[in-house]
XYZ file of C-alpha atoms in Angstrom:
767
model
C -20.981 25.241 -8.540
C -17.941 27.041 -7.127
C -19.356 30.411 -8.181
C -22.868 30.147 -6.725
C -22.616 28.086 -3.525
C -23.252 31.166 -1.352
C -26.584 31.694 -3.116
C -27.858 28.412 -1.628
C -27.684 29.829 1.898
C -30.098 31.954 3.891
C -28.813 35.229 5.366
C -27.624 33.838 8.713
C -26.052 30.772 7.114
C -24.196 33.003 4.655
C -22.809 35.182 7.455
C -21.618 32.076 9.306
C -19.836 30.926 6.138
C -18.098 34.139 5.045
C -16.884 35.344 8.475
C -13.864 33.045 8.468
C -11.434 34.920 10.709
C -11.334 34.880 14.498
C -13.418 32.802 16.935
C -16.936 31.913 15.763
C -19.812 30.096 17.491
C -22.568 28.691 15.263
C -25.608 27.616 17.292
C -27.370 25.205 14.940
C -30.864 24.002 15.757
C -32.106 20.637 14.454
C -32.613 20.492 10.685
C -31.135 23.972 10.249
C -28.534 23.145 7.579
C -25.605 22.750 9.969
C -23.635 20.416 7.707
C -24.121 22.698 4.701
C -22.819 25.689 6.683
C -19.796 23.798 7.973
C -18.824 22.369 4.586
C -19.392 25.588 2.659
C -17.410 27.474 5.275
C -14.438 25.143 4.676
C -14.896 25.505 0.912
C -15.013 29.298 1.304
C -11.796 29.260 3.346
C -10.089 27.319 0.533
C -11.577 29.609 -2.129
C -10.156 32.536 -0.127
C -6.647 31.242 -0.780
C -5.934 29.019 2.225
C -4.217 25.686 1.521
C -6.603 22.790 2.331
C -3.961 20.998 4.439
C -3.936 24.035 6.750
C -7.553 23.310 7.755
C -8.467 20.922 10.585
C -12.126 19.812 10.760
C -13.085 17.577 13.688
C -16.266 15.484 13.616
C -17.806 12.715 15.720
C -18.353 10.101 13.007
C -16.364 8.967 9.994
C -19.588 9.159 7.996
C -19.875 12.882 8.772
C -16.259 13.434 7.724
C -16.817 11.609 4.402
C -20.004 13.552 3.724
C -18.186 16.778 4.554
C -15.361 16.080 2.103
C -17.827 15.068 -0.588
C -19.718 18.347 -0.292
C -16.532 20.421 -0.207
C -15.312 18.640 -3.354
C -18.398 19.848 -5.237
C -17.142 23.395 -4.684
C -13.335 23.124 -4.776
C -12.741 19.795 -6.529
C -9.941 17.401 -5.583
C -8.443 19.891 -3.134
C -11.052 18.726 -0.622
C -9.120 15.485 -0.070
C -6.199 17.385 1.435
C -8.305 18.855 4.253
C -7.566 17.223 7.619
C -11.148 16.122 8.239
C -12.097 13.230 10.504
C -13.170 12.199 13.972
C -11.257 13.421 17.006
C -9.899 9.925 17.500
C -8.883 9.290 13.887
C -7.156 12.661 13.464
C -5.376 12.379 16.792
C -4.344 8.785 16.000
C -2.924 10.067 12.718
C -0.795 12.626 14.576
C 0.258 10.096 17.201
C 1.402 7.595 14.550
C 4.026 10.202 13.629
C 4.884 11.509 17.098
C 4.226 8.563 19.478
C 7.920 7.762 19.980
C 8.327 11.105 21.749
C 6.119 9.857 24.610
C 7.453 6.288 24.675
C 5.039 4.490 22.306
C 5.729 2.682 19.029
C 4.269 4.205 15.858
C 2.490 0.868 15.344
C 0.659 1.092 18.686
C -2.501 -1.006 19.076
C -5.850 0.668 19.773
C -7.720 -1.203 22.518
C -11.492 -1.441 22.365
C -13.780 -1.809 25.381
C -13.407 -5.599 25.496
C -9.609 -5.320 25.463
C -9.686 -2.749 28.250
C -12.016 -4.895 30.357
C -9.730 -7.878 29.825
C -6.627 -5.986 31.007
C -8.455 -4.594 34.042
C -9.884 -8.037 34.849
C -6.395 -9.582 34.746
C -5.081 -6.905 37.117
C -7.974 -7.474 39.529
C -7.229 -11.209 39.557
C -3.514 -10.636 40.096
C -4.279 -8.352 43.056
C -6.666 -10.991 44.524
C -9.494 -8.450 44.761
C -13.202 -9.255 44.998
C -14.409 -9.275 41.370
C -17.943 -8.405 42.481
C -16.838 -5.265 44.286
C -14.306 -4.428 41.596
C -16.585 -4.679 38.583
C -14.451 -4.262 35.452
C -16.924 -1.967 33.691
C -17.191 0.286 36.742
C -13.406 0.481 37.074
C -13.061 1.168 33.337
C -15.569 4.027 33.588
C -13.729 5.431 36.592
C -10.400 5.367 34.750
C -12.001 6.886 31.648
C -13.481 9.734 33.687
C -10.107 10.385 35.314
C -8.356 10.623 31.945
C -11.062 12.914 30.556
C -10.516 15.195 33.563
C -6.711 15.131 33.016
C -6.141 13.240 36.261
C -3.023 11.053 36.081
C -2.624 7.949 38.260
C -0.394 9.949 40.621
C -2.894 12.821 40.882
C -5.636 10.246 41.466
C -3.648 8.579 44.269
C -3.030 11.989 45.891
C -6.660 13.144 45.609
C -8.338 12.453 48.943
C -11.832 13.208 47.625
C -11.526 10.581 44.864
C -10.008 8.075 47.269
C -12.843 8.674 49.742
C -15.439 8.072 46.979
C -13.719 4.777 46.171
C -13.677 3.733 49.824
C -17.397 4.462 50.100
C -17.961 2.325 46.995
C -15.949 -0.510 48.604
C -13.256 -0.157 45.917
C -10.332 1.426 47.812
C -7.666 0.057 45.449
C -9.034 1.710 42.310
C -6.072 4.106 42.202
C -3.654 1.156 42.171
C -5.585 -0.596 39.374
C -5.443 2.658 37.387
C -1.685 2.869 37.871
C -1.141 -0.757 36.842
C -3.504 -0.427 33.875
C -1.604 2.547 32.450
C 1.719 0.726 32.921
C 0.329 -2.445 31.306
C -0.933 -0.542 28.260
C 2.396 1.182 27.806
C 4.249 -2.138 28.100
C 1.946 -3.533 25.412
C 2.395 -0.536 23.132
C -1.365 0.020 23.302
C -3.704 2.977 23.701
C -7.381 2.837 24.518
C -9.870 5.339 23.064
C -9.317 7.785 25.908
C -5.560 7.580 25.393
C -5.877 8.885 21.839
C -6.979 12.151 23.459
C -5.078 11.886 26.723
C -1.720 11.042 25.104
C -2.080 13.769 22.488
C -2.702 16.279 25.269
C 0.370 14.889 27.052
C 2.371 15.317 23.855
C 1.236 18.945 23.481
C 1.694 19.667 27.193
C 5.250 18.330 27.293
C 5.909 19.889 23.857
C 9.064 17.910 23.007
C 10.939 19.367 20.013
C 8.296 22.104 19.682
C 5.550 19.636 18.710
C 2.717 21.952 19.823
C 4.129 24.871 17.847
C 4.459 22.577 14.818
C 0.741 21.738 14.801
C -0.351 25.236 15.771
C 1.510 26.466 12.722
C 0.179 23.651 10.551
C -3.530 24.249 11.263
C -4.404 27.880 10.533
C -8.125 27.135 10.744
C -9.793 24.768 13.212
C -13.463 23.765 12.945
C -15.375 21.495 15.335
C -18.706 19.839 14.539
C -21.179 18.730 17.249
C -19.309 20.825 19.790
C -21.962 20.146 22.440
C -20.719 16.540 22.546
C -17.100 17.366 23.415
C -15.624 16.477 26.788
C -13.276 18.474 28.989
C -10.180 16.891 27.452
C -11.239 17.553 23.850
C -11.888 21.210 24.641
C -8.513 21.451 26.379
C -6.761 20.133 23.238
C -8.688 22.538 20.990
C -7.695 25.478 23.188
C -4.048 24.444 23.069
C -4.172 24.289 19.271
C -5.819 27.670 18.701
C -4.136 29.826 21.362
C -0.963 31.699 20.432
C 0.411 33.685 23.365
C -3.115 34.075 24.700
C -4.495 35.292 21.360
C -6.900 32.770 19.768
C -6.652 32.180 16.045
C -9.348 31.054 13.678
C -11.581 28.575 15.472
C -15.210 27.839 14.619
C -17.393 25.516 16.689
C -20.824 24.348 15.522
C -23.400 22.704 17.746
C -26.655 22.824 19.659
C -26.745 22.774 23.447
C -30.293 21.351 23.247
C -28.870 18.195 21.621
C -26.155 17.472 24.198
C -26.988 13.858 25.126
C -23.707 12.063 25.773
C -22.846 12.869 29.391
C -22.558 9.115 30.028
C -19.576 9.157 27.646
C -17.983 12.108 29.416
C -19.364 14.884 27.212
C -20.174 18.126 29.019
C -22.741 20.692 27.893
C -20.661 23.256 29.762
C -18.225 23.542 26.831
C -20.768 25.031 24.430
C -22.474 27.061 27.165
C -19.137 28.623 28.135
C -17.541 28.998 24.693
C -18.998 32.438 23.981
C -17.828 33.749 27.356
C -14.380 32.136 27.019
C -13.701 33.826 23.673
C -15.552 37.094 24.239
C -12.292 39.037 24.893
C -11.119 38.058 21.400
C -14.076 39.386 19.418
C -16.154 36.240 19.050
C -18.986 36.261 16.506
C -22.134 34.216 17.237
C -24.602 33.061 14.587
C -27.862 31.253 15.353
C -29.361 28.943 12.748
C -33.014 28.895 13.818
C -34.884 27.931 10.646
C -35.723 24.230 10.596
C -35.835 22.748 7.078
C -36.794 19.243 8.252
C -40.007 19.273 10.267
C -43.478 20.778 10.115
C -44.632 23.489 12.496
C -46.507 21.265 14.994
C -43.378 19.145 15.499
C -41.015 22.123 15.744
C -43.194 23.990 18.243
C -43.613 20.846 20.348
C -39.833 20.559 20.557
C -39.488 24.257 21.410
C -42.027 24.112 24.226
C -40.526 20.984 25.793
C -36.885 22.123 25.760
C -37.767 25.487 27.322
C -38.286 23.615 30.589
C -34.543 23.027 30.892
C -32.726 25.164 33.398
C -29.747 26.590 31.506
C -29.570 26.932 27.753
C -28.609 29.179 24.856
C -31.743 31.156 24.055
C -33.158 30.476 20.590
C -36.494 29.961 18.866
C -36.582 27.313 16.148
C -39.150 27.885 13.402
C -40.317 26.192 10.215
C -42.021 27.359 7.039
C -43.049 23.838 5.977
C -46.647 24.384 7.070
C -48.533 23.214 10.156
C -48.570 19.562 9.142
C -50.132 16.862 11.311
C -50.570 17.267 15.048
C -48.637 15.038 17.422
C -50.437 11.742 18.089
C -50.349 10.212 21.587
C -51.019 6.496 22.149
C -52.013 5.340 25.617
C -51.808 1.560 26.119
C -52.663 -0.553 29.133
C -49.673 -2.896 28.649
C -46.395 -2.919 26.747
C -47.812 -5.668 24.530
C -50.769 -3.477 23.626
C -48.355 -0.604 22.967
C -46.483 -2.800 20.474
C -49.718 -3.720 18.687
C -51.073 -0.169 18.525
C -47.777 1.244 17.284
C -47.678 -1.432 14.557
C -51.304 -0.666 13.621
C -50.393 2.999 13.293
C -47.386 2.124 11.128
C -49.721 0.270 8.767
C -52.042 3.287 8.742
C -49.147 5.610 7.874
C -47.957 3.283 5.110
C -51.415 3.070 3.537
C -52.743 6.566 4.154
C -49.563 8.543 3.430
C -47.916 6.050 1.030
C -44.796 5.700 3.155
C -42.137 3.053 2.643
C -40.776 1.094 5.582
C -37.516 3.070 5.329
C -39.477 6.273 6.041
C -40.440 5.029 9.513
C -38.490 4.711 12.780
C -39.330 3.435 16.259
C -37.123 5.105 18.864
C -36.790 3.933 22.462
C -34.769 4.774 25.557
C -33.160 1.338 26.034
C -32.282 -1.361 23.486
C -34.167 -4.014 25.474
C -37.472 -2.385 24.442
C -37.149 -3.569 20.838
C -38.498 -7.096 21.506
C -42.203 -6.233 21.727
C -42.125 -4.190 18.520
C -40.144 -6.875 16.690
C -42.788 -9.468 17.564
C -45.665 -7.352 16.241
C -43.820 -6.236 13.115
C -43.115 -9.897 12.299
C -46.793 -10.784 12.746
C -47.742 -8.079 10.243
C -44.917 -9.131 7.905
C -43.385 -5.648 8.030
C -39.659 -5.613 7.288
C -37.547 -4.092 10.054
C -33.956 -3.815 11.193
C -32.705 -3.379 14.748
C -29.646 -1.201 15.311
C -27.538 -1.387 18.428
C -27.050 -5.149 18.665
C -23.763 -7.026 18.545
C -21.332 -5.260 16.223
C -19.875 -7.323 13.379
C -16.413 -6.530 14.703
C -17.321 -7.877 18.156
C -18.133 -11.384 16.911
C -15.673 -13.931 18.301
C -14.349 -15.310 15.023
C -13.848 -11.782 13.681
C -12.031 -10.637 16.819
C -9.836 -13.766 16.692
C -8.455 -12.983 13.239
C -8.141 -9.280 14.075
C -6.108 -10.244 17.170
C -3.717 -12.225 14.955
C -3.364 -9.204 12.655
C -2.796 -6.878 15.609
C -0.004 -9.139 16.812
C 1.586 -9.100 13.356
C 1.717 -5.298 13.483
C 2.674 -4.985 17.170
C 4.216 -7.966 18.981
C 4.038 -6.032 22.270
C 0.214 -6.297 22.201
C -0.385 -8.594 25.188
C -4.168 -8.753 24.854
C -3.881 -9.992 21.289
C -1.245 -12.544 22.346
C -3.414 -13.814 25.215
C -6.347 -14.283 22.827
C -4.572 -16.258 20.095
C -1.626 -18.018 21.752
C -3.740 -21.108 22.408
C -6.360 -20.671 19.660
C -6.373 -22.936 17.764
C -5.107 -25.104 20.624
C -1.333 -25.361 21.041
C -1.176 -26.944 24.497
C -0.814 -23.635 26.337
C -3.402 -23.388 29.138
C -4.626 -20.326 31.018
C -2.322 -20.988 33.974
C 0.703 -21.078 31.655
C -0.343 -17.781 30.064
C -0.728 -16.181 33.514
C 2.711 -17.523 34.442
C 4.099 -15.967 31.265
C 2.490 -12.612 32.152
C 3.944 -12.694 35.669
C 7.381 -13.583 34.316
C 7.238 -10.668 31.868
C 6.176 -8.268 34.595
C 8.973 -9.248 36.990
C 11.602 -9.140 34.206
C 10.386 -5.774 32.876
C 9.869 -7.339 29.448
C 6.910 -8.008 27.174
C 5.165 -11.386 27.100
C 6.339 -11.840 23.510
C 9.980 -11.409 24.571
C 9.549 -14.082 27.243
C 7.734 -16.504 24.935
C 10.884 -18.311 23.736
C 11.813 -19.266 27.317
C 8.289 -20.461 28.190
C 8.320 -23.670 30.246
C 6.117 -26.034 28.202
C 6.120 -29.599 26.927
C 7.941 -30.607 23.735
C 4.754 -30.677 21.631
C 3.643 -27.283 22.914
C 7.124 -25.837 22.370
C 7.062 -26.931 18.737
C 3.590 -25.443 18.238
C 4.679 -22.167 19.887
C 7.823 -22.017 17.721
C 5.694 -22.440 14.578
C 3.329 -19.747 15.861
C 6.202 -17.321 16.498
C 7.694 -18.014 13.063
C 4.351 -17.358 11.356
C 3.893 -14.008 13.135
C 7.502 -12.968 12.383
C 7.137 -13.861 8.697
C 3.913 -11.864 8.384
C 5.428 -8.908 10.289
C 8.284 -8.700 7.763
C 5.688 -8.248 4.992
C 3.867 -5.306 6.629
C 6.023 -2.541 5.038
C 5.694 -3.974 1.510
C 2.515 -6.071 1.118
C -1.063 -4.830 1.272
C -3.412 -5.638 4.139
C -5.470 -8.232 2.229
C -2.505 -10.384 1.175
C -1.198 -10.536 4.742
C -4.647 -11.212 6.227
C -5.355 -14.183 3.916
C -1.926 -15.632 4.690
C -2.452 -15.301 8.456
C -6.028 -16.671 8.344
C -4.706 -19.818 6.656
C -1.374 -20.122 8.464
C -2.930 -19.703 11.910
C -5.305 -22.628 11.363
C -8.412 -20.453 11.881
C -9.952 -21.251 8.494
C -9.384 -25.008 8.850
C -10.809 -24.940 12.378
C -14.004 -23.173 11.265
C -14.363 -25.414 8.211
C -14.349 -28.461 10.483
C -17.517 -27.229 12.220
C -20.309 -28.202 9.819
C -23.190 -26.997 12.003
C -25.294 -24.031 10.844
C -23.619 -21.888 13.524
C -20.171 -23.050 12.398
C -20.898 -22.228 8.768
C -22.136 -18.816 9.873
C -18.847 -18.174 11.689
C -16.878 -19.136 8.577
C -19.040 -16.756 6.528
C -18.259 -13.974 8.994
C -14.531 -14.639 8.667
C -14.803 -14.537 4.885
C -16.846 -11.327 5.151
C -14.007 -9.796 7.169
C -11.507 -10.773 4.466
C -13.841 -9.300 1.839
C -13.920 -6.082 3.852
C -10.115 -5.949 3.903
C -10.113 -6.529 0.134
C -12.484 -3.569 -0.312
C -10.288 -1.413 1.919
C -7.291 -2.176 -0.290
C -8.966 -1.799 -3.687
C -11.800 0.734 -3.437
C -11.288 4.353 -4.482
C -12.656 5.690 -1.196
C -9.794 6.935 0.956
C -10.272 5.727 4.526
C -6.902 6.419 6.127
C -4.288 9.032 5.234
C -0.647 9.057 6.234
C 1.229 12.103 7.599
C 1.713 13.477 4.064
C -1.977 13.114 3.219
C -1.556 10.100 0.939
C -3.850 7.065 0.944
C -2.573 4.354 3.297
C -3.594 0.764 2.444
C -1.285 -0.954 4.921
C -2.368 -3.487 7.529
C -1.620 -0.923 10.250
C -3.941 1.565 8.541
C -6.714 -1.038 8.175
C -6.561 -1.967 11.870
C -6.730 1.704 12.829
C -9.678 2.203 10.491
C -11.852 -0.524 12.033
C -10.748 0.290 15.581
C -12.092 3.828 15.166
C -15.474 2.964 13.670
C -18.215 4.735 15.606
C -21.676 3.410 16.486
C -23.230 5.539 13.771
C -20.743 4.342 11.151
C -21.834 0.754 11.787
C -25.498 1.695 12.224
C -25.916 3.300 8.830
C -29.554 2.799 7.822
C -28.874 3.085 4.089
C -30.116 0.421 1.682
C -33.101 -1.894 1.970
C -36.726 -1.170 2.793
C -37.130 -1.759 6.514
C -38.570 0.012 9.540
C -35.710 1.259 11.699
C -35.661 0.294 15.391
C -33.006 2.007 17.479
C -32.298 3.882 20.688
C -32.671 7.660 20.659
C -28.922 7.997 21.232
C -28.258 6.025 18.038
C -30.755 8.155 16.077
C -28.802 11.386 16.552
C -28.216 12.977 13.153
C -30.879 10.896 11.352
C -34.332 11.879 10.073
C -37.489 9.999 9.076
C -40.872 10.987 7.679
C -42.668 9.171 10.524
C -41.176 8.748 14.003
C -42.576 6.793 16.953
C -41.106 7.663 20.354
C -42.190 4.799 22.604
C -42.059 3.890 26.290
C -42.697 7.421 27.521
C -43.093 6.552 31.190
C -41.539 7.788 34.388
C -38.459 5.730 35.375
C -38.044 4.643 31.740
C -37.991 7.908 29.787
C -36.804 9.828 31.737
C -34.582 7.057 33.037
C -34.859 6.113 36.702
C -31.128 6.850 37.024
C -31.724 10.500 36.113
C -34.895 11.134 38.088
C -33.262 12.464 41.235
C -30.760 14.753 39.506
C -31.690 18.138 37.953
C -28.767 17.795 35.548
C -29.810 14.244 34.693
C -33.407 15.304 34.003
C -32.194 18.135 31.790
C -30.174 15.654 29.723
C -33.137 13.262 29.481
C -35.264 16.161 28.234
C -32.593 16.979 25.645
C -32.725 13.324 24.611
C -36.498 13.600 24.171
C -35.944 16.795 22.151
C -33.568 14.890 19.855
C -36.172 12.132 19.425
C -38.958 14.586 18.559
C -36.832 16.490 16.047
C -35.992 13.349 14.041
C -39.552 13.515 12.624
C -40.236 15.289 9.342
C -44.013 14.900 8.933
C -45.528 12.567 11.518
C -44.703 12.240 15.221
C -46.325 9.629 17.468
C -45.665 9.364 21.217
C -46.687 6.249 23.144
C -46.666 4.861 26.668
C -47.983 1.859 28.581
C -49.600 1.848 31.991
C -47.815 -1.405 32.811
C -44.882 -3.402 31.459
C -42.607 -6.228 32.506
C -39.196 -5.001 33.599
C -36.550 -7.218 35.159
C -39.067 -10.061 35.277
C -41.688 -8.118 37.235
C -44.856 -6.312 36.224
C -44.378 -2.580 36.790
C -47.176 -0.023 36.863
C -46.160 3.267 35.333
C -47.019 6.932 35.328
C -46.857 8.741 31.993
C -43.581 10.571 31.422
C -43.375 14.144 32.657
C -42.321 15.023 29.099
C -45.857 14.230 27.926
C -47.126 16.881 30.340
C -44.855 19.398 28.632
C -46.178 18.738 25.111
C -48.349 21.808 24.319
C -52.060 21.069 23.977
C -52.526 23.006 20.752
C -50.002 20.813 18.923
C -51.427 17.428 19.992
C -54.310 15.465 18.432
C -55.738 14.544 21.821
C -55.142 16.013 25.272
C -57.031 13.376 27.246
C -53.807 11.794 28.490
C -52.123 15.017 29.587
C -52.115 15.846 33.275
C -50.675 19.292 32.517
C -51.728 21.183 29.417
C -50.654 24.794 29.718
C -47.987 26.054 27.364
C -44.547 26.901 28.620
C -45.337 30.585 28.300
C -48.198 30.110 30.770
C -45.948 28.410 33.314
C -43.473 30.031 35.637
C -41.733 33.105 34.244
C -38.199 32.378 33.073
C -35.393 32.854 35.554
C -32.127 34.359 34.318
C -29.028 32.257 34.835
C -25.408 33.368 34.675
C -23.643 33.548 31.331
C -24.143 35.548 28.150
C -27.460 34.864 26.380
C -28.109 31.879 28.638
C -31.622 31.533 30.011
C -33.714 28.876 31.644
C -37.214 27.993 32.796
C -37.613 26.170 36.072
C -40.801 24.096 36.278
C -41.110 22.942 39.860
C -42.524 19.455 40.085
C -44.410 20.253 43.295
C -46.526 23.076 41.871
C -50.214 22.644 41.176
C -51.039 21.006 37.848
C -54.571 20.636 36.403
C -56.176 21.753 39.623
C -54.145 19.485 41.881
C -53.210 20.896 45.290
C -49.570 21.921 45.613
C -47.350 19.731 47.765
C -44.392 21.494 49.344
C -41.459 19.542 47.932
C -39.058 21.091 50.427
C -40.956 19.630 53.388
C -42.021 16.409 51.696
C -40.553 13.271 53.260
C -41.397 9.857 51.873
C -42.510 7.274 54.436
C -41.152 3.700 54.413
C -43.083 1.816 51.744
C -43.695 -1.206 54.000
C -45.565 0.982 56.512
C -48.301 2.010 54.066
C -51.596 0.194 54.701
C -55.186 0.185 53.477
C -57.254 3.126 54.781
C -54.311 5.524 55.227
C -54.246 9.025 53.794
C -51.031 9.783 51.890
C -49.380 12.614 49.968
C -47.829 12.275 46.507
C -45.673 15.035 44.993
C -47.687 15.184 41.766
C -51.161 13.863 42.654
C -51.531 15.547 46.010
C -53.506 13.870 48.829
C -55.053 10.437 48.349
C -56.704 7.547 50.199
C -55.228 4.030 50.046
C -58.138 1.797 48.930
C -56.283 -1.511 48.664
C -52.809 -3.032 49.134
C -51.902 -6.295 47.367
C -48.799 -8.441 47.070
C -45.926 -9.242 49.394
C -42.619 -7.600 50.319
C -41.064 -5.818 47.309
C -44.091 -6.508 45.113
C -46.718 -4.624 47.148
C -49.075 -2.628 44.916
C -51.444 0.000 46.297
C -54.676 1.248 44.733
C -54.990 4.909 45.743
C -57.800 7.389 45.073
C -56.477 10.898 44.348
C -59.474 13.223 44.235
C -57.602 16.018 42.433
C -56.440 13.750 39.597
C -59.629 14.305 37.624
C -58.507 12.511 34.462
C -57.797 9.234 36.254
C -58.252 9.491 40.047
C -57.802 5.801 40.866
C -54.165 4.778 40.416
C -52.297 1.516 40.995
C -48.758 2.178 42.222
C -45.916 -0.168 43.139
C -45.077 0.979 46.660
C -41.324 0.489 46.627
C -41.111 3.127 43.861
C -44.025 5.315 44.952
C -42.486 7.915 47.318
C -45.577 8.518 49.460
C -45.800 10.452 52.720
C -48.291 9.161 55.306
C -50.654 11.916 56.480
C -52.946 9.862 58.759
């Protein structure tokens, strides 16, 4: 295969593969062979004489990295294993294991997950006697995460008046102090959270002790980044540090699609890919656009094209397919969410029978995980096998986290969160107040909790139990350099008393917890014995140690755990989780205003653009059949809500849909407003103003529109609505927040009489 791999590529793909020197941007539309281009490019670099360990390939999932290495191996053989390929977090953790001591961390540092981070922040909030309702741990965690991603240290945060003012307005004026204490607590514990794996690497490169930055610049002659549209500011900053030598960029290739940038809530910024071409233009950047879609039929591809053209700023491209027209897009209109569930399930049965599809060929995609319930109920009634992705992770189950905490403590005795979790589990007579006293004592003495454990003031029985606990951890820690992860884990599971404790619970739930613990041990056994290399050490050798295992599971991504391989079941998952997947038949459900697009994005142009990109991702998961559905009413937060169809349905072009009866707007994008040029090379955008006339409706001037208080709207009034124009209020029912108005909008010819919940309606009283 090594001799003919270039023959498998189309002309543009081949150019993107063989132009290996200098900065390169590959704009890869959905289903355009992105992974093939990236892997063959790496193979071509190796075939050109470059050592594989001089290549750094950064991905967003471990699954993508494994697939990449597998494909490269088909061209270059075993040399593929020496490529530094992995997620940002796993590669950076690998570097930090070697260099962490230079920034004051142990090489065996713990990686905190979200629950650990929340626990540390919660403890700090309690110690500061702050209102836990105002200082919500998740909100504080997000604030700290955003600060790190923007390279804002605790000191810079404390000195930034704008940030401090935002916190005061949010009734959280001490956020800066929590941030400062959180960073200090993590360092004392020898722990890094996910953001730290980026933030601390940047710190290491910025401080450049012993020429560390030059060492890795010299090591990686070629840098490649997959899914570049999903990078955040900090990731881009690290990439630029790695590839810039005295202001002259070396060989960097980024691959991505601005139209699939959907992770702003995680800190990703579309600006990176939009600006990359301009940033590297002085250094002779080459840009290649992969526009042929090999996945979907023409109706699906053109629907996606037309919808995404409504976004304001984007890299101009036109995706096309030669797989034939295929089936038009089907739209299901339901009166209730329950009816939507039934009609979607009926259509699934039709697709299975008419097109001979298996369950595994079908996916139901929704905006929020809570939407799965209705579809689960109907699939069960029809005896259709299904699997829901996005629930509780295996590694988040209590019994699993308990044993993992013991193992973390074996590797790193400074890990205070692990110590807090297991010190009194199974019970050793050490209550919460004693643990808090121990934490305070450690803080005042400038020591770790583990160091203060021997002097803990406790009763004789508790002291004996603690001494046995300490001895067990010490004994296991001594085995870490020599024994494999499985041997240590079995010893700790037994010695800690966890297995005996779970065996004593003979309920069905208790037996299930014991099975989970055994499944974890089985997983560790597989890690130790299987041929698949999960973690590499600094020299590129397979690492089967307990430290390596803990790093491996700590860095699992959502998609790694949500692999839909094996078994014949309909897939139910959020659109975010579906990124990178494909199915013969896709149902995108719940297409209603305030749901998809989300109500949180409705008032923000940037937010709406991202929601539209999310819809674009959903549409382009479909290979042959695409079904869109919405319900006029559904229960949300315990209340019946009446819904308008999503604006994205308006943007689906009429000629590519089976029925246009449900579309308020039906003109193609080309027939809408002419495109407006935005700044930036090859960046264009279409601006569809929501207040313009649609389907004969009178225009409402959005600039002068001012919603009236909802409680002032009464029967007989004339009102204005931004989309439906002028209407007459025929009836108002309900009390207080549940008032629902029936309004007749003459210009809404398809359905002039509408029931609208007033507190969400945004109506202006005319008379």
